[in-house]
GROMACS .gro file of C-alpha atoms in nm:
model
   99
    1MET     CA    1   9.452   8.954   5.357
    2PRO     CA    2   9.286   9.214   5.132
    3ALA     CA    3   9.431   9.261   4.786
    4GLY     CA    4   9.704   9.519   4.774
    5LEU     CA    5   9.835   9.483   5.130
    6PRO     CA    6  10.150   9.294   5.029
    7GLU     CA    7  10.225   9.564   4.772
    8ALA     CA    8  10.172   9.831   5.036
    9ALA     CA    9  10.413   9.653   5.271
   10ALA     CA   10  10.673   9.627   4.996
   11ALA     CA   11  10.632   9.997   4.916
   12VAL     CA   12  10.670  10.100   5.280
   13ALA     CA   13  10.969   9.869   5.329
   14ALA     CA   14  11.131  10.018   5.017
   15GLY     CA   15  11.079  10.370   5.151
   16ALA     CA   16  10.804  10.476   4.913
   17ALA     CA   17  10.699  10.838   4.949
   18GLY     CA   18  10.357  10.982   4.892
   19ILE     CA   19  10.015  10.830   4.936
   20ILE     CA   20   9.936  10.468   4.866
   21HIS     CA   21   9.576  10.430   4.748
   22LEU     CA   22   9.442  10.092   4.846
   23PRO     CA   23   9.124   9.971   5.015
   24LEU     CA   24   9.299   9.919   5.350
   25VAL     CA   25   9.127   9.812   5.669
   26PRO     CA   26   9.264  10.044   5.941
   27GLY     CA   27   9.375   9.775   6.189
   28GLU     CA   28   9.534   9.562   5.920
   29ALA     CA   29   9.706   9.861   5.764
   30THR     CA   30   9.864   9.962   6.096
   31ALA     CA   31   9.991   9.612   6.167
   32LEU     CA   32  10.117   9.576   5.810
   33VAL     CA   33  10.312   9.903   5.822
   34ARG     CA   34  10.460   9.815   6.162
   35ARG     CA   35  10.568   9.472   6.031
   36ALA     CA   36  10.719   9.629   5.718
   37VAL     CA   37  10.916   9.885   5.918
   38THR     CA   38  11.028   9.673   6.213
   39GLY     CA   39  11.001   9.322   6.075
   40ARG     CA   40  10.779   9.234   6.372
   41THR     CA   41  10.411   9.229   6.453
   42ALA     CA   42  10.261   9.500   6.675
   43ASP     CA   43  10.261   9.259   6.968
   44PRO     CA   44  10.573   9.046   7.001
   45ASP     CA   45  10.356   8.768   7.146
   46THR     CA   46  10.136   8.762   6.836
   47PRO     CA   47  10.244   8.467   6.622
   48ALA     CA   48  10.313   8.509   6.253
   49PRO     CA   49  10.064   8.336   6.024
   50GLY     CA   50  10.153   7.968   6.001
   51GLU     CA   51  10.409   7.988   6.283
   52ASP     CA   52  10.468   7.659   6.467
   53LEU     CA   53  10.346   7.718   6.823
   54SER     CA   54  10.448   7.381   6.967
   55LEU     CA   55  10.664   7.367   7.278
   56ALA     CA   56  10.936   7.190   7.080
   57ALA     CA   57  10.943   7.472   6.823
   58ALA     CA   58  10.956   7.738   7.097
   59GLU     CA   59  11.242   7.552   7.265
   60ARG     CA   60  11.427   7.527   6.934
   61ARG     CA   61  11.383   7.901   6.864
   62HIS     CA   62  11.515   7.985   7.212
   63ILE     CA   63  11.816   7.755   7.179
   64VAL     CA   64  11.901   7.904   6.839
   65ARG     CA   65  11.865   8.257   6.981
   66VAL     CA   66  12.099   8.179   7.272
   67LEU     CA   67  12.349   8.015   7.035
   68ARG     CA   68  12.351   8.333   6.825
   69LEU     CA   69  12.401   8.547   7.135
   70CYS     CA   70  12.693   8.320   7.229
   71HIS     CA   71  12.837   8.347   6.876
   72GLY     CA   72  12.790   7.974   6.816
   73ASN     CA   73  12.983   7.871   7.128
   74ARG     CA   74  12.788   7.563   7.237
   75ALA     CA   75  12.958   7.532   7.577
   76GLU     CA   76  12.868   7.893   7.661
   77ALA     CA   77  12.513   7.850   7.525
   78ALA     CA   78  12.465   7.537   7.737
   79ARG     CA   79  12.584   7.728   8.045
   80VAL     CA   80  12.346   8.018   7.973
   81LEU     CA   81  12.059   7.773   7.916
   82GLY     CA   82  12.140   7.586   8.237
   83ILE     CA   83  12.186   7.251   8.064
   84GLY     CA   84  12.483   7.030   7.985
   85ARG     CA   85  12.664   7.041   7.652
   86ASN     CA   86  12.550   6.689   7.569
   87THR     CA   87  12.188   6.782   7.643
   88LEU     CA   88  12.219   7.085   7.415
   89TRP     CA   89  12.369   6.868   7.141
   90ARG     CA   90  12.087   6.610   7.175
   91ARG     CA   91  11.815   6.874   7.163
   92LEU     CA   92  11.966   7.030   6.853
   93ARG     CA   93  11.997   6.687   6.692
   94ASP     CA   94  11.643   6.582   6.784
   95THR     CA   95  11.472   6.899   6.663
   96GLY     CA   96  11.629   6.898   6.319
   97PRO     CA   97  11.807   7.165   6.117
   98THR     CA   98  11.801   7.531   6.211
   99PRO     CA   99  11.498   7.707   6.059
   0.00000   0.00000   0.00000
């Protein structure tokens, strides 16, 4: 990442007004601003740098997301996921603490 991009992201996220003078590469600048404003990359399928792309990690992220949507209710989350409560418990246990 070119020098100055993290500072530009922080400035945009903080609501800085005016012009930021940095040697920005157009594609990187656009993605950086979008990430700073939305907290996401331009393409939701684009992984964050260093993101674990294993199937186990994807499963864990999905389980955690469903648990949040179910307000922590494991029985409801298991129903939504189409698995038993014991299976949900085992998968949570086997994949370690919530990231």
